[in-house]
Amino acid sequence: MSTTHPPADAGAPGALPGSRTSITTVPALALHAVTRVFGTHTALDSVDLEVAPGEVHCILGENGAGKSTLCNIVFGALPPTSGEVCLAGEPFAPSSPSDALAHGVAMVHQHFSLVPTLTVEENLLLGRGRARLRPDRRGLVVRLAEIEETLGLHVDPRARVGTLSVGARQRVEIVKALLDRPRLLLLDEPTGVLGPDEIDGLLATCRRVAAAGTAVVLITHKLAEVMRVGDRATVLRAGRVVGTGPLAREHGGGRSVPAPSGPTGSEPSWRDEELLEAGDLVGLMVGRDVSSLDPLLAASVGVTRTRAAGAAPAHVARRTAVPDDTTPPVLAVHGLVVETPDGARRVDGVDLEVRPGEIVGIAGVEGNGQSELVAALSGALRPAAGTVRLDGQDVTRARPARRTALGLGVVPEDRHHEAVVAGLSVTTNLLLARLHRFRRFGLLDRRAMRAAAAELARRFDVRAASLDAPVSALSGGNQQKAVLARELSLEPLRCVVAAQPTRGLDLGAVDDVVAHLRATADAGVGVLVVSSELSELLVLCDHVHVAYRGALSAPVPTDAPDARERVAHLMTGAAA
Amino acid sequence: MMLTLTDLLVASIALAVPVLVAASGELVGERAGVLTMSVEGMMLTGAFAAVVGATSSGSALVGVACGALAGLLVGVLQAVLSVTLRADQIVTGIAANALALAGTTFGARLLLERGTEVPGFARVAVPVLSEIPVIGPVLFRQTGLAYALIATVVVLGVLTSRRTGWGLAVDAAGEDAASADRSGIAVLRVRFGAVLVVGLLSGLAGTQLALSEVHTFTDNMTAGVGYLAVVAVIAGSWRPVGVAVAALVFGLAQALQFTLPALGVDVPFALLVMLPYVLALLAVAGLVSHSRPPSGLTKPFVRLGRAT
């Protein structure tokens, strides 16, 4: 077995010559007209899908397109309303995840399936049907060594999961999914929490797992990853399959497809199907022409058809008002320290300045103090040392309401818990920061509120069936637009702090958020964006700091040709 | 003087055993994520059924079986409410206690006659060991039922430790039910089973109280011991050994109300009766330990979080 030196992508016919797939073999997973209805909402609408053994099949789609619902049906967490699922040709109707696991279906969950208070070993032993009284610890050790040898995935069985970094937890999650040699591996948005190097490792693992004959289903909204790792892709929009086909992969062919003479071309290629390119996928996902997307953003996610594609961000007129260094900063942070109750420094001496009209980014893998920094800026946490000045005024210990009055808009990281009151109406949420302005005779003037909310919803394109419906009825993208509408329409508005503003949003919504933040900066407001999406920061910001272990790097100007490399390097903790 | 210390310790152990047994069951339930407030009602029902079973059959062992079964039945009721129907665990637990109090009081009027001899368990002195000064009478002159229950508690502790698949499943279900479910654990089944364990052990604890100690049934004879068991789990930081120590401390605090007056110490009796509950309040207020309850405690499990 040539497993000690696994190729990064398993092009060479290796361990399992018989498993090389052709489309005539029985698909590992097949969905026929699968439909799932939640109340009045059809999450999946007659979806057909086939995944061959040994194939990496990517499922793309906007948020709410039904990707996770599909995964949950196959994993037994949710029964379909109608339709049939087949596993290796046999009808398959799992009643629970445990049932699916018993049938060789494993899943890597977006938010993991690990119990933080247990050790890695205990988590790996969890729920493995037989041997209830005495778990097979020795067998686990053997299997872990095997996985480490073939896939290069190392985990420390004795570590407590709660103490591991996100990347290490992800590794445990994958090892856990692979323990029982699944026939089908589902990965639900697995790269959302990872740094660039960890993403590379994960994608390589996907290829190796597929090379051993496992069918791999990768759910993602990141096109660059799809184009690097996928064999085929299926695009979902509003619960329907809007496109499916083999991918024109960038880095050489991984599968034993008879190599088409050219990556594209008019001549019929493999199986008479057009090879999908990144541009096609975006068009399918968003349902509108790619050229209407912000060209820089589109380029950054790998849409190669746009004119602006190039190694360095093209010098398109990105900003109208570029501030100069002499303008006094609207947000000035000096020596800021935030400590946890037990004295650990989560923010460790941060200096930061944002000038009017400037967009400053903070990049970094999550958990490097970004959340605590934002909490200190918004007034949710009291810093242990340092100062925060807003428009020259010291607000280090000011209440959030005073900061709002001075013109600080905050788009919090955790939309559900910090940004919206889920049970209140869209109208109330939109106007939450200034309800006092609608007081009439001590009561709220509903009519004026509705009018104001309708105007905001129009300006920020918040799509709601009714503005009186609870905000929780909106899609994630529309909720985020509602939060932006509230925070960006503050009067006065001097500075905006946006934490992970595009988290969990689809490409169309990301585009809208980016456009709103840009317009705000162009109006002379200082904007600070904290994000783990490096591509977006490079497109959006004038310069980018990198957060690492509570400290910020010196700013990296994004118009430098090597900005991406420098920032990615800093994210690993290397000194500039 | 020596004799009095021994008496105090003997009384402490006797009073600690029911708390220990019930708390060991409650520990399993809470580790699985279900706060069972009906331990009190389960104990009372167990005590009542044990006395009824023992008197009507004339056999103490039949009494034990009845007590265990009765606790188990209240456990089924509580499990259906807390786990299957996802009702509020605290409210239903307290309601079950009220039901048990009323039901057993009524049942006692109906079925039990005052002054009837109740077949029970006599103290068994372990040869040689029971002759050791102080320790001997304290540890080795218990009833057969007490020895059996202590053995049960130890076996339960081993079977639900993290060395076993069951123990891992219990902890996973209580700590992070969603992850446990995705790992292939039948969370509802684990929790249901854990509540049955609480019912069984609480029923046995009530049986011990009625057949080993009091040798009869009186209205509301548990008088809050079940609540002490719930508190012992908190005070013991959700660890078996800690829970056992807490049970002993509560036993000691209860024993003081009998021994201090005998010593001639002039403390109002009512204050002494309060003592275990004052300790319990301090324990619940977090003054004894700062450890964290299982994250999923009292949170019902719904797959995917949206039940539509």
Tab-separated table of N, CA and C in Angstrom, chain B residues 131-267:
chain	number	residue	atom	x	y	z
B	131	GLU	N	-16.598	-5.350	66.648
B	131	GLU	CA	-16.054	-5.207	67.997
B	131	GLU	C	-15.038	-4.077	68.081
B	132	ILE	N	-14.599	-3.560	66.937
B	132	ILE	CA	-13.636	-2.454	66.946
B	132	ILE	C	-14.290	-1.256	67.633
B	133	PRO	N	-13.573	-0.592	68.552
B	133	PRO	CA	-14.179	0.559	69.222
B	133	PRO	C	-14.568	1.658	68.213
B	134	VAL	N	-15.636	2.362	68.477
B	134	VAL	CA	-16.181	3.446	67.658
B	134	VAL	C	-16.525	2.983	66.237
B	135	ILE	N	-15.501	2.630	65.441
B	135	ILE	CA	-15.747	2.268	64.042
B	135	ILE	C	-16.666	1.053	63.947
B	136	GLY	N	-16.442	0.094	64.798
B	136	GLY	CA	-17.224	-1.146	64.753
B	136	GLY	C	-18.711	-0.897	64.799
B	137	PRO	N	-19.212	-0.306	65.903
B	137	PRO	CA	-20.656	-0.059	65.974
B	137	PRO	C	-21.147	0.881	64.870
B	138	VAL	N	-20.282	1.835	64.450
B	138	VAL	CA	-20.719	2.825	63.466
B	138	VAL	C	-20.899	2.176	62.093
B	139	LEU	N	-19.908	1.406	61.670
B	139	LEU	CA	-19.928	0.902	60.301
B	139	LEU	C	-20.449	-0.520	60.175
B	140	PHE	N	-20.294	-1.331	61.198
B	140	PHE	CA	-20.554	-2.754	61.004
B	140	PHE	C	-21.718	-3.269	61.837
B	141	ARG	N	-22.588	-2.360	62.228
B	141	ARG	CA	-23.803	-2.821	62.874
B	141	ARG	C	-25.007	-2.194	62.191
B	142	GLN	N	-25.061	-2.328	60.876
B	142	GLN	CA	-26.181	-1.804	60.102
B	142	GLN	C	-27.146	-2.932	59.771
B	143	THR	N	-28.264	-2.588	59.194
B	143	THR	CA	-29.205	-3.641	58.785
B	143	THR	C	-28.728	-4.267	57.480
B	144	GLY	N	-29.235	-5.441	57.177
B	144	GLY	CA	-28.874	-6.104	55.933
B	144	GLY	C	-29.221	-5.266	54.722
B	145	LEU	N	-30.362	-4.597	54.814
B	145	LEU	CA	-30.775	-3.748	53.703
B	145	LEU	C	-29.770	-2.619	53.484
B	146	ALA	N	-29.295	-2.043	54.588
B	146	ALA	CA	-28.330	-0.945	54.463
B	146	ALA	C	-27.068	-1.431	53.759
B	147	TYR	N	-26.559	-2.604	54.165
B	147	TYR	CA	-25.365	-3.136	53.487
B	147	TYR	C	-25.640	-3.318	51.995
B	148	ALA	N	-26.806	-3.888	51.700
B	148	ALA	CA	-27.129	-4.147	50.292
B	148	ALA	C	-27.215	-2.840	49.502
B	149	LEU	N	-27.806	-1.823	50.118
B	149	LEU	CA	-27.962	-0.550	49.405
B	149	LEU	C	-26.616	0.124	49.183
B	150	ILE	N	-25.745	0.057	50.186
B	150	ILE	CA	-24.426	0.670	50.007
B	150	ILE	C	-23.679	-0.041	48.878
B	151	ALA	N	-23.821	-1.368	48.841
B	151	ALA	CA	-23.194	-2.109	47.740
B	151	ALA	C	-23.788	-1.676	46.402
B	152	THR	N	-25.112	-1.488	46.383
B	152	THR	CA	-25.769	-1.045	45.146
B	152	THR	C	-25.218	0.296	44.681
B	153	VAL	N	-25.050	1.208	45.649
B	153	VAL	CA	-24.544	2.539	45.307
B	153	VAL	C	-23.144	2.442	44.705
B	154	VAL	N	-22.316	1.589	45.287
B	154	VAL	CA	-20.948	1.442	44.767
B	154	VAL	C	-20.983	0.865	43.349
B	155	VAL	N	-21.795	-0.177	43.152
B	155	VAL	CA	-21.880	-0.786	41.818
B	155	VAL	C	-22.388	0.231	40.801
B	156	LEU	N	-23.414	1.000	41.201
B	156	LEU	CA	-23.953	2.021	40.304
B	156	LEU	C	-22.870	3.037	39.936
B	157	GLY	N	-22.090	3.424	40.948
B	157	GLY	CA	-21.018	4.389	40.697
B	157	GLY	C	-20.021	3.869	39.685
B	158	VAL	N	-19.699	2.586	39.786
B	158	VAL	CA	-18.733	2.003	38.852
B	158	VAL	C	-19.337	1.906	37.450
B	159	LEU	N	-20.587	1.448	37.389
B	159	LEU	CA	-21.217	1.250	36.074
B	159	LEU	C	-21.428	2.565	35.335
B	160	THR	N	-21.583	3.657	36.068
B	160	THR	CA	-21.824	4.933	35.397
B	160	THR	C	-20.585	5.827	35.428
B	161	SER	N	-19.417	5.253	35.720
B	161	SER	CA	-18.199	6.055	35.658
B	161	SER	C	-17.837	6.265	34.193
B	162	ARG	N	-16.887	7.150	33.972
B	162	ARG	CA	-16.521	7.422	32.574
B	162	ARG	C	-15.683	6.300	31.965
B	163	ARG	N	-15.432	5.255	32.742
B	163	ARG	CA	-14.715	4.123	32.167
B	163	ARG	C	-15.664	3.259	31.334
B	164	THR	N	-16.962	3.448	31.493
B	164	THR	CA	-17.905	2.608	30.759
B	164	THR	C	-18.603	3.420	29.672
B	165	GLY	N	-19.113	2.708	28.679
B	165	GLY	CA	-19.866	3.368	27.616
B	165	GLY	C	-21.120	4.033	28.165
B	166	TRP	N	-21.737	3.408	29.189
B	166	TRP	CA	-22.942	4.002	29.766
B	166	TRP	C	-22.634	5.351	30.409
B	167	GLY	N	-21.530	5.347	31.186
B	167	GLY	CA	-21.163	6.582	31.872
B	167	GLY	C	-20.895	7.707	30.878
B	168	LEU	N	-20.197	7.373	29.788
B	168	LEU	CA	-19.917	8.385	28.767
B	168	LEU	C	-21.213	8.884	28.149
B	169	ALA	N	-22.124	7.944	27.881
B	169	ALA	CA	-23.393	8.342	27.265
B	169	ALA	C	-24.175	9.254	28.202
B	170	VAL	N	-24.172	8.922	29.511
B	170	VAL	CA	-24.889	9.746	30.484
B	170	VAL	C	-24.301	11.157	30.509
B	171	ASP	N	-22.983	11.249	30.614
B	171	ASP	CA	-22.358	12.569	30.677
B	171	ASP	C	-22.570	13.356	29.392
B	172	ALA	N	-22.474	12.687	28.255
B	172	ALA	CA	-22.648	13.376	26.975
B	172	ALA	C	-24.084	13.897	26.848
B	173	ALA	N	-25.050	13.078	27.255
B	173	ALA	CA	-26.448	13.496	27.128
B	173	ALA	C	-26.745	14.698	28.008
B	174	GLY	N	-26.076	14.775	29.165
B	174	GLY	CA	-26.340	15.892	30.063
B	174	GLY	C	-25.517	17.117	29.745
B	175	GLU	N	-24.371	16.905	29.160
B	175	GLU	CA	-23.464	18.020	28.931
B	175	GLU	C	-23.777	18.698	27.601
B	176	ASP	N	-24.017	17.936	26.568
B	176	ASP	CA	-24.190	18.491	25.228
B	176	ASP	C	-25.055	17.506	24.435
B	177	ALA	N	-26.367	17.631	24.636
B	177	ALA	CA	-27.289	16.639	24.074
B	177	ALA	C	-27.218	16.620	22.548
B	178	ALA	N	-27.034	17.779	21.931
B	178	ALA	CA	-26.991	17.821	20.466
B	178	ALA	C	-25.800	17.028	19.957
B	179	SER	N	-24.643	17.232	20.560
B	179	SER	CA	-23.458	16.490	20.141
B	179	SER	C	-23.628	15.007	20.395
B	180	ALA	N	-24.219	14.667	21.545
B	180	ALA	CA	-24.436	13.259	21.860
B	180	ALA	C	-25.320	12.627	20.797
B	181	ASP	N	-26.361	13.333	20.417
B	181	ASP	CA	-27.279	12.825	19.399
B	181	ASP	C	-26.549	12.599	18.080
B	182	ARG	N	-25.743	13.568	17.681
B	182	ARG	CA	-25.003	13.441	16.421
B	182	ARG	C	-23.943	12.359	16.504
B	183	SER	N	-23.542	12.007	17.725
B	183	SER	CA	-22.561	10.933	17.866
B	183	SER	C	-23.228	9.577	17.896
B	184	GLY	N	-24.550	9.546	17.748
B	184	GLY	CA	-25.234	8.266	17.686
B	184	GLY	C	-25.772	7.791	19.018
B	185	ILE	N	-25.872	8.701	19.996
B	185	ILE	CA	-26.437	8.299	21.286
B	185	ILE	C	-27.930	8.627	21.283
B	186	ALA	N	-28.729	7.671	21.760
B	186	ALA	CA	-30.168	7.916	21.838
B	186	ALA	C	-30.426	8.732	23.102
B	187	VAL	N	-30.347	10.062	22.962
B	187	VAL	CA	-30.371	10.955	24.121
B	187	VAL	C	-31.622	10.744	24.968
B	188	LEU	N	-32.770	10.648	24.323
B	188	LEU	CA	-34.008	10.521	25.090
B	188	LEU	C	-34.036	9.210	25.868
B	189	ARG	N	-33.521	8.159	25.255
B	189	ARG	CA	-33.516	6.865	25.938
B	189	ARG	C	-32.579	6.916	27.150
B	190	VAL	N	-31.406	7.524	26.962
B	190	VAL	CA	-30.455	7.628	28.073
B	190	VAL	C	-31.080	8.418	29.216
B	191	ARG	N	-31.722	9.522	28.872
B	191	ARG	CA	-32.299	10.361	29.928
B	191	ARG	C	-33.457	9.662	30.623
B	192	PHE	N	-34.284	8.996	29.825
B	192	PHE	CA	-35.413	8.273	30.401
B	192	PHE	C	-34.891	7.230	31.394
B	193	GLY	N	-33.896	6.484	30.948
B	193	GLY	CA	-33.309	5.463	31.815
B	193	GLY	C	-32.722	6.061	33.081
B	194	ALA	N	-32.077	7.216	32.939
B	194	ALA	CA	-31.457	7.842	34.101
B	194	ALA	C	-32.523	8.235	35.130
B	195	VAL	N	-33.666	8.728	34.658
B	195	VAL	CA	-34.727	9.104	35.593
B	195	VAL	C	-35.296	7.857	36.262
B	196	LEU	N	-35.353	6.745	35.528
B	196	LEU	CA	-35.793	5.492	36.157
B	196	LEU	C	-34.823	5.080	37.263
B	197	VAL	N	-33.534	5.285	37.033
B	197	VAL	CA	-32.550	4.984	38.079
B	197	VAL	C	-32.831	5.844	39.311
B	198	VAL	N	-33.128	7.131	39.075
B	198	VAL	CA	-33.455	8.013	40.199
B	198	VAL	C	-34.652	7.450	40.948
B	199	GLY	N	-35.688	7.033	40.214
B	199	GLY	CA	-36.892	6.511	40.856
B	199	GLY	C	-36.602	5.263	41.664
B	200	LEU	N	-35.855	4.338	41.061
B	200	LEU	CA	-35.543	3.069	41.736
B	200	LEU	C	-34.778	3.324	43.038
B	201	LEU	N	-33.713	4.127	42.925
B	201	LEU	CA	-32.877	4.358	44.107
B	201	LEU	C	-33.631	5.155	45.174
B	202	SER	N	-34.438	6.120	44.738
B	202	SER	CA	-35.196	6.895	45.716
B	202	SER	C	-36.216	6.015	46.421
B	203	GLY	N	-36.858	5.135	45.654
B	203	GLY	CA	-37.812	4.210	46.265
B	203	GLY	C	-37.114	3.334	47.308
B	204	LEU	N	-35.908	2.874	46.981
B	204	LEU	CA	-35.148	2.052	47.925
B	204	LEU	C	-34.733	2.869	49.145
B	205	ALA	N	-34.389	4.145	48.915
B	205	ALA	CA	-34.013	5.006	50.037
B	205	ALA	C	-35.191	5.152	50.992
B	206	GLY	N	-36.386	5.330	50.425
B	206	GLY	CA	-37.576	5.427	51.272
B	206	GLY	C	-37.826	4.122	52.009
B	207	THR	N	-37.584	3.013	51.319
B	207	THR	CA	-37.752	1.701	51.936
B	207	THR	C	-36.815	1.539	53.139
B	208	GLN	N	-35.570	1.964	52.932
B	208	GLN	CA	-34.582	1.885	54.018
B	208	GLN	C	-35.069	2.677	55.235
B	209	LEU	N	-35.562	3.864	54.954
B	209	LEU	CA	-36.058	4.724	56.039
B	209	LEU	C	-37.180	4.017	56.806
B	210	ALA	N	-38.112	3.402	56.049
B	210	ALA	CA	-39.299	2.835	56.682
B	210	ALA	C	-39.023	1.481	57.330
B	211	LEU	N	-38.266	0.618	56.652
B	211	LEU	CA	-38.121	-0.755	57.150
B	211	LEU	C	-36.882	-0.960	58.007
B	212	SER	N	-35.835	-0.124	57.846
B	212	SER	CA	-34.630	-0.311	58.650
B	212	SER	C	-34.605	0.615	59.849
B	213	GLU	N	-35.197	1.810	59.704
B	213	GLU	CA	-35.030	2.809	60.761
B	213	GLU	C	-36.300	2.999	61.580
B	214	VAL	N	-37.368	3.421	60.937
B	214	VAL	CA	-38.563	3.843	61.666
B	214	VAL	C	-39.497	2.665	61.955
B	215	HIS	N	-39.458	1.673	61.099
B	215	HIS	CA	-40.284	0.476	61.238
B	215	HIS	C	-41.776	0.755	61.235
B	216	THR	N	-42.155	1.812	60.581
B	216	THR	CA	-43.568	2.075	60.355
B	216	THR	C	-43.678	3.179	59.310
B	217	PHE	N	-44.913	3.494	58.923
B	217	PHE	CA	-45.109	4.634	58.026
B	217	PHE	C	-45.854	5.719	58.778
B	218	THR	N	-45.333	6.933	58.711
B	218	THR	CA	-46.081	8.069	59.254
B	218	THR	C	-46.230	9.094	58.136
B	219	ASP	N	-47.251	9.936	58.259
B	219	ASP	CA	-47.497	10.943	57.222
B	219	ASP	C	-46.250	11.803	57.016
B	220	ASN	N	-45.920	12.033	55.764
B	220	ASN	CA	-44.774	12.869	55.408
B	220	ASN	C	-43.523	12.471	56.165
B	221	MET	N	-43.284	11.164	56.258
B	221	MET	CA	-42.172	10.717	57.098
B	221	MET	C	-40.806	11.078	56.519
B	222	THR	N	-40.706	11.361	55.229
B	222	THR	CA	-39.411	11.742	54.668
B	222	THR	C	-39.042	13.169	55.073
B	223	ALA	N	-40.036	14.028	55.238
B	223	ALA	CA	-39.830	15.364	55.808
B	223	ALA	C	-38.635	16.112	55.226
B	224	GLY	N	-38.497	16.087	53.929
B	224	GLY	CA	-37.462	16.916	53.313
B	224	GLY	C	-36.152	16.198	53.026
B	225	VAL	N	-36.037	14.929	53.419
B	225	VAL	CA	-34.786	14.202	53.164
B	225	VAL	C	-34.520	14.107	51.656
B	226	GLY	N	-35.580	13.990	50.870
B	226	GLY	CA	-35.419	13.923	49.420
B	226	GLY	C	-34.809	15.201	48.860
B	227	TYR	N	-35.214	16.330	49.434
B	227	TYR	CA	-34.617	17.594	48.992
B	227	TYR	C	-33.142	17.656	49.387
B	228	LEU	N	-32.857	17.096	50.578
B	228	LEU	CA	-31.440	17.060	50.982
B	228	LEU	C	-30.625	16.253	49.975
B	229	ALA	N	-31.214	15.194	49.439
B	229	ALA	CA	-30.497	14.382	48.458
B	229	ALA	C	-30.192	15.210	47.211
B	230	VAL	N	-31.170	16.016	46.767
B	230	VAL	CA	-30.940	16.873	45.599
B	230	VAL	C	-29.803	17.850	45.891
B	231	VAL	N	-29.827	18.410	47.109
B	231	VAL	CA	-28.783	19.368	47.471
B	231	VAL	C	-27.429	18.673	47.597
B	232	ALA	N	-27.441	17.432	48.099
B	232	ALA	CA	-26.167	16.720	48.262
B	232	ALA	C	-25.453	16.585	46.921
B	233	VAL	N	-26.214	16.452	45.832
B	233	VAL	CA	-25.600	16.344	44.506
B	233	VAL	C	-24.882	17.648	44.153
B	234	ILE	N	-25.531	18.772	44.474
B	234	ILE	CA	-24.900	20.070	44.183
B	234	ILE	C	-23.678	20.259	45.082
B	235	ALA	N	-23.873	20.024	46.384
B	235	ALA	CA	-22.775	20.219	47.331
B	235	ALA	C	-21.614	19.285	47.017
B	236	GLY	N	-21.909	18.137	46.466
B	236	GLY	CA	-20.868	17.179	46.121
B	236	GLY	C	-20.283	17.392	44.745
B	237	SER	N	-20.609	18.520	44.123
B	237	SER	CA	-20.013	18.903	42.835
B	237	SER	C	-20.229	17.864	41.754
B	238	TRP	N	-21.329	17.141	41.790
B	238	TRP	CA	-21.660	16.173	40.754
B	238	TRP	C	-20.603	15.079	40.622
B	239	ARG	N	-19.904	14.823	41.735
B	239	ARG	CA	-18.927	13.729	41.749
B	239	ARG	C	-19.335	12.727	42.813
B	240	PRO	N	-19.246	11.430	42.515
B	240	PRO	CA	-19.766	10.415	43.442
B	240	PRO	C	-19.208	10.544	44.860
B	241	VAL	N	-17.899	10.720	44.965
B	241	VAL	CA	-17.315	10.780	46.299
B	241	VAL	C	-17.776	12.044	47.029
B	242	GLY	N	-17.811	13.136	46.292
B	242	GLY	CA	-18.284	14.386	46.890
B	242	GLY	C	-19.720	14.249	47.371
B	243	VAL	N	-20.538	13.589	46.583
B	243	VAL	CA	-21.940	13.402	46.953
B	243	VAL	C	-22.036	12.549	48.218
B	244	ALA	N	-21.191	11.512	48.316
B	244	ALA	CA	-21.209	10.662	49.504
B	244	ALA	C	-20.823	11.467	50.745
B	245	VAL	N	-19.794	12.306	50.611
B	245	VAL	CA	-19.373	13.128	51.748
B	245	VAL	C	-20.505	14.068	52.156
B	246	ALA	N	-21.143	14.701	51.153
B	246	ALA	CA	-22.240	15.614	51.455
B	246	ALA	C	-23.367	14.885	52.176
B	247	ALA	N	-23.657	13.648	51.743
B	247	ALA	CA	-24.721	12.878	52.390
B	247	ALA	C	-24.367	12.619	53.855
B	248	LEU	N	-23.093	12.308	54.110
B	248	LEU	CA	-22.671	12.067	55.490
B	248	LEU	C	-22.801	13.329	56.336
B	249	VAL	N	-22.423	14.472	55.766
B	249	VAL	CA	-22.531	15.732	56.506
B	249	VAL	C	-23.991	16.006	56.850
B	250	PHE	N	-24.890	15.770	55.892
B	250	PHE	CA	-26.307	15.985	56.168
B	250	PHE	C	-26.799	14.994	57.226
B	251	GLY	N	-26.267	13.760	57.183
B	251	GLY	CA	-26.627	12.771	58.196
B	251	GLY	C	-26.210	13.249	59.585
B	252	LEU	N	-24.990	13.775	59.641
B	252	LEU	CA	-24.463	14.280	60.913
B	252	LEU	C	-25.314	15.437	61.426
B	253	ALA	N	-25.653	16.338	60.507
B	253	ALA	CA	-26.443	17.504	60.920
B	253	ALA	C	-27.807	17.076	61.454
B	254	GLN	N	-28.362	16.018	60.839
B	254	GLN	CA	-29.649	15.541	61.344
B	254	GLN	C	-29.485	14.846	62.692
B	255	ALA	N	-28.370	14.140	62.839
B	255	ALA	CA	-28.158	13.374	64.064
B	255	ALA	C	-27.994	14.288	65.270
B	256	LEU	N	-27.455	15.500	65.015
B	256	LEU	CA	-27.212	16.422	66.124
B	256	LEU	C	-28.501	16.748	66.882
B	257	GLN	N	-29.620	16.742	66.167
B	257	GLN	CA	-30.859	17.125	66.847
B	257	GLN	C	-31.278	16.105	67.902
B	258	PHE	N	-30.743	14.883	67.792
B	258	PHE	CA	-31.066	13.891	68.832
B	258	PHE	C	-29.992	13.851	69.911
B	259	THR	N	-28.725	14.014	69.500
B	259	THR	CA	-27.644	13.807	70.454
B	259	THR	C	-27.339	15.048	71.291
B	260	LEU	N	-27.439	16.238	70.727
B	260	LEU	CA	-27.100	17.425	71.508
B	260	LEU	C	-28.003	17.575	72.730
B	261	PRO	N	-29.334	17.441	72.586
B	261	PRO	CA	-30.165	17.519	73.793
B	261	PRO	C	-29.796	16.428	74.799
B	262	ALA	N	-29.426	15.253	74.298
B	262	ALA	CA	-29.044	14.177	75.206
B	262	ALA	C	-27.788	14.533	75.979
B	263	LEU	N	-26.907	15.320	75.342
B	263	LEU	CA	-25.683	15.752	76.009
B	263	LEU	C	-25.948	16.859	77.022
B	264	GLY	N	-27.156	17.375	77.023
B	264	GLY	CA	-27.473	18.459	77.928
B	264	GLY	C	-27.113	19.824	77.362
B	265	VAL	N	-26.724	19.896	76.070
B	265	VAL	CA	-26.449	21.200	75.467
B	265	VAL	C	-27.782	21.914	75.260
B	266	ASP	N	-27.841	23.165	75.691
B	266	ASP	CA	-29.122	23.857	75.664
B	266	ASP	C	-29.266	24.642	74.356
B	267	VAL	N	-29.692	23.969	73.318
B	267	VAL	CA	-29.974	24.622	72.041
B	267	VAL	C	-31.443	24.361	71.734
